[in-house]
CSV table of C-alpha atoms in Angstrom, one decimal:
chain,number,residue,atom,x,y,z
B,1,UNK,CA,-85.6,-150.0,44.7
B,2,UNK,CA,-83.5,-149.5,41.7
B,3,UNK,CA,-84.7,-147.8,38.8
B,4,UNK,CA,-83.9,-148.9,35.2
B,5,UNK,CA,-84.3,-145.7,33.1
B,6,UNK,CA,-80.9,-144.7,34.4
B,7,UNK,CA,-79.1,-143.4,31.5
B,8,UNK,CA,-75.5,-144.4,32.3
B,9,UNK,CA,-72.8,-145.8,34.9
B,10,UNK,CA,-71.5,-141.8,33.9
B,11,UNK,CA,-75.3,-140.9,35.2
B,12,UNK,CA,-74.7,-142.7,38.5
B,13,UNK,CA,-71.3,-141.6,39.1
B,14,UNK,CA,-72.0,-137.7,38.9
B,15,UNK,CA,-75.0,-138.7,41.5
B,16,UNK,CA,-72.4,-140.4,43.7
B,17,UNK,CA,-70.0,-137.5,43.6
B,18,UNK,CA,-72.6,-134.9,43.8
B,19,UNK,CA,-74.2,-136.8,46.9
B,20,UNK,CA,-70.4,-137.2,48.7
B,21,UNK,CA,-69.7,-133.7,48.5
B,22,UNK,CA,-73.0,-133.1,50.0
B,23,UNK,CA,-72.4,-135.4,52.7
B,24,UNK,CA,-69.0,-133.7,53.5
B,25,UNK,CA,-70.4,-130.5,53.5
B,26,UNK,CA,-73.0,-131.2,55.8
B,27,UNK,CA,-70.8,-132.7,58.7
B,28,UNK,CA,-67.8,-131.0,58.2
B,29,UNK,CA,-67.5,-127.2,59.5
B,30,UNK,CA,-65.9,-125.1,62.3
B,31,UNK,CA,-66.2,-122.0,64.9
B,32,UNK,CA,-63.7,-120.6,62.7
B,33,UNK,CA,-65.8,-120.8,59.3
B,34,UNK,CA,-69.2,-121.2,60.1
B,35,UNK,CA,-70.7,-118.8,57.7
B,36,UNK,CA,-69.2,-119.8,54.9
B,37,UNK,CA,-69.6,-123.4,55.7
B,38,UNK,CA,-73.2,-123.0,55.9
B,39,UNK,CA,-73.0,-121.2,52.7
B,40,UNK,CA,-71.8,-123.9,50.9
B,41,UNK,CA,-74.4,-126.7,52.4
B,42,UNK,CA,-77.0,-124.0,51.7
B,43,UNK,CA,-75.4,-123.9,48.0
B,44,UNK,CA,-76.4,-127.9,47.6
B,45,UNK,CA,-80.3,-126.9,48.9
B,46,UNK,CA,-83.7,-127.1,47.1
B,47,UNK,CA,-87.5,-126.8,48.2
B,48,UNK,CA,-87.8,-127.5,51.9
B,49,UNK,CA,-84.7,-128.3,52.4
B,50,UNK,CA,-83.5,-125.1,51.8
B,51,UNK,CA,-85.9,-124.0,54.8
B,52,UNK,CA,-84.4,-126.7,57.1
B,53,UNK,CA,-81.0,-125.4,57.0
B,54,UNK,CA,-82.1,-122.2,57.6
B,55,UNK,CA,-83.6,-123.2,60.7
B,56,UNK,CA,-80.9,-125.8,61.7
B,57,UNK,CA,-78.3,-123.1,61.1
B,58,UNK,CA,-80.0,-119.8,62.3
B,59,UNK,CA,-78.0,-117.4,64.2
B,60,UNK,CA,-78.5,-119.2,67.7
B,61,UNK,CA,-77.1,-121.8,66.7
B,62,UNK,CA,-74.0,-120.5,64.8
B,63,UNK,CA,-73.2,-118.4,67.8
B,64,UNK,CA,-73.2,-121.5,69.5
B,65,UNK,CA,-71.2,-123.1,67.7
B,66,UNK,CA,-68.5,-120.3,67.5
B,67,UNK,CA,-69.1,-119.8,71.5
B,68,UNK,CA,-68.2,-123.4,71.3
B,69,UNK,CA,-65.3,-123.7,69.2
B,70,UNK,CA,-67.1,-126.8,67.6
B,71,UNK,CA,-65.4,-128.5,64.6
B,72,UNK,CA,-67.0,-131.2,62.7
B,73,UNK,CA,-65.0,-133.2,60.0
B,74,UNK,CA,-67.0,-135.9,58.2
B,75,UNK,CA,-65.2,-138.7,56.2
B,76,UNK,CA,-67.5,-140.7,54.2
B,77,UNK,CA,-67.2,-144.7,54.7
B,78,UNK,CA,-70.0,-145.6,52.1
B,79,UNK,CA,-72.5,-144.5,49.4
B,80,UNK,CA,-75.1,-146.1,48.2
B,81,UNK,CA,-77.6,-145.0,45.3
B,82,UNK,CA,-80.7,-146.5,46.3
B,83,UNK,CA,-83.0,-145.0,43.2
B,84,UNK,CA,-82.5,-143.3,40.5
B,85,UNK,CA,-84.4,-141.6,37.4
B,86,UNK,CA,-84.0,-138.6,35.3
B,87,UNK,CA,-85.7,-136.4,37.8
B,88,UNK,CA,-84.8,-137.6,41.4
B,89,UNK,CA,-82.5,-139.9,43.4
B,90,UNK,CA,-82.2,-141.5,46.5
B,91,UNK,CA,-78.6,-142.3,48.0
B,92,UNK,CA,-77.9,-143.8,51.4
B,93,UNK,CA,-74.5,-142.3,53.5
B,94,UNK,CA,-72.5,-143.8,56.2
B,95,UNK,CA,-70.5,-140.9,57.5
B,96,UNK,CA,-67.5,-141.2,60.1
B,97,UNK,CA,-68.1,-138.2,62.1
B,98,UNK,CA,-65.2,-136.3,64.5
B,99,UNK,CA,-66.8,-133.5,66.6
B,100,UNK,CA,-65.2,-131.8,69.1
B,101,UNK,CA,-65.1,-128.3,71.4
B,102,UNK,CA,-63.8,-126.4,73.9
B,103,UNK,CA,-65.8,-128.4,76.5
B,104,UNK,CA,-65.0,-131.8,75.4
B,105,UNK,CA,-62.3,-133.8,77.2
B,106,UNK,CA,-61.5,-135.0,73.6
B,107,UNK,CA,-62.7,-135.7,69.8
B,108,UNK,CA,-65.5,-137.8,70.1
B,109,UNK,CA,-66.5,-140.1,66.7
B,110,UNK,CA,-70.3,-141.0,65.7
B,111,UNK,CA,-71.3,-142.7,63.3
B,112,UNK,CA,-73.6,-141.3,60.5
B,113,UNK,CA,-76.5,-142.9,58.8
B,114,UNK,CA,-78.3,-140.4,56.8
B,115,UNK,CA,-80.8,-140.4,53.6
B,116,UNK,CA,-80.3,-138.1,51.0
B,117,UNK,CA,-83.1,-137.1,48.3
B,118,UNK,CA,-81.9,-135.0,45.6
B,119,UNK,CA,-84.1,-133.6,42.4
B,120,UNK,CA,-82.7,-132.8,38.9
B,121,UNK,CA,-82.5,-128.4,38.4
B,122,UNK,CA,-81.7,-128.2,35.2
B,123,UNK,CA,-78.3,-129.7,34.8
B,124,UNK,CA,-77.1,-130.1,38.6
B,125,UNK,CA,-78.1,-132.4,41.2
B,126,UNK,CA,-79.8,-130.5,44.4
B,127,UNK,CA,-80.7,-131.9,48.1
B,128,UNK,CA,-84.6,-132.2,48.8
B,129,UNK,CA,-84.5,-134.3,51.8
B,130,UNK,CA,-82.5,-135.5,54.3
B,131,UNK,CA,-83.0,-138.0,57.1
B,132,UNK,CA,-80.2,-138.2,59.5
B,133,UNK,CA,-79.8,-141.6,61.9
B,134,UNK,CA,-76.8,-141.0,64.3
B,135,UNK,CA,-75.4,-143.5,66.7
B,136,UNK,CA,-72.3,-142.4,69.0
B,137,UNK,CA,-69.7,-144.6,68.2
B,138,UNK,CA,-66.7,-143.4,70.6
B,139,UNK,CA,-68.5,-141.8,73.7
């Protein structure tokens, strides 16, 4: 559902570039920079979000990942801005995902669906809420 008290097409496009480099920052990271990848997804985070990628990203998991020699590279195939008002937004994301690891006969590609909620602070667009709907695409 579209709201009309967007302010501008300027209004939706900040949204739209805010929300992609979210996207990419969420599915794009290695073993190699782990810490600083999570850093910067953390640096798009607000409310419980925040919490959720401190649990998604604890140390178990980053260990993992480096143990793994993971690498994720998201490429973003389409963005959507489903609502929008002063305060909050809604955008929709199909992501082209390429994981792979030291275990993996090859790069495998999913496919991305994901949700994104975001909330005005002050003058910058934050992530409240995400809802993430993979399918694997190249098994």
């Amino acid at each position: 559902m579209w709201q009309t008290s967007v302010r501008s097409e300027a209004d939706v496009a900040e949204l739209r570039t805010e929300a992609r480099r979210f996207v990419v920052a969420l599915t794009s990271f290695g073993s190699e920079t782990i810490q600083s990848d999570v850093e910067r997804i953390r640096s798009f985070a607000a409310g419980s979000f925040a919490e959720e990628v401190d649990e998604l990203f604890g140390p178990e998991t980053i260990a993992a990942i480096e143990k793994a020699e993971a690498t994720s590279t998201g490429r973003v195939e389409e963005i959507f801005v489903q609502d929008m008002d002063e305060k909050s937004a809604s955008v929709f994301a199909v992501v082209g995902e390429e994981v792979s690891n030291k275990n993996m006969a090859g790069p495998r590609t999913d496919i991305v669906r994901m949700e994104v909620g975001l909330v005005r602070l002050g003058e910058q667009w934050k992530v409240d809420r995400v809802d993430l709907y993979q399918t694997q695409a190249n098994p």
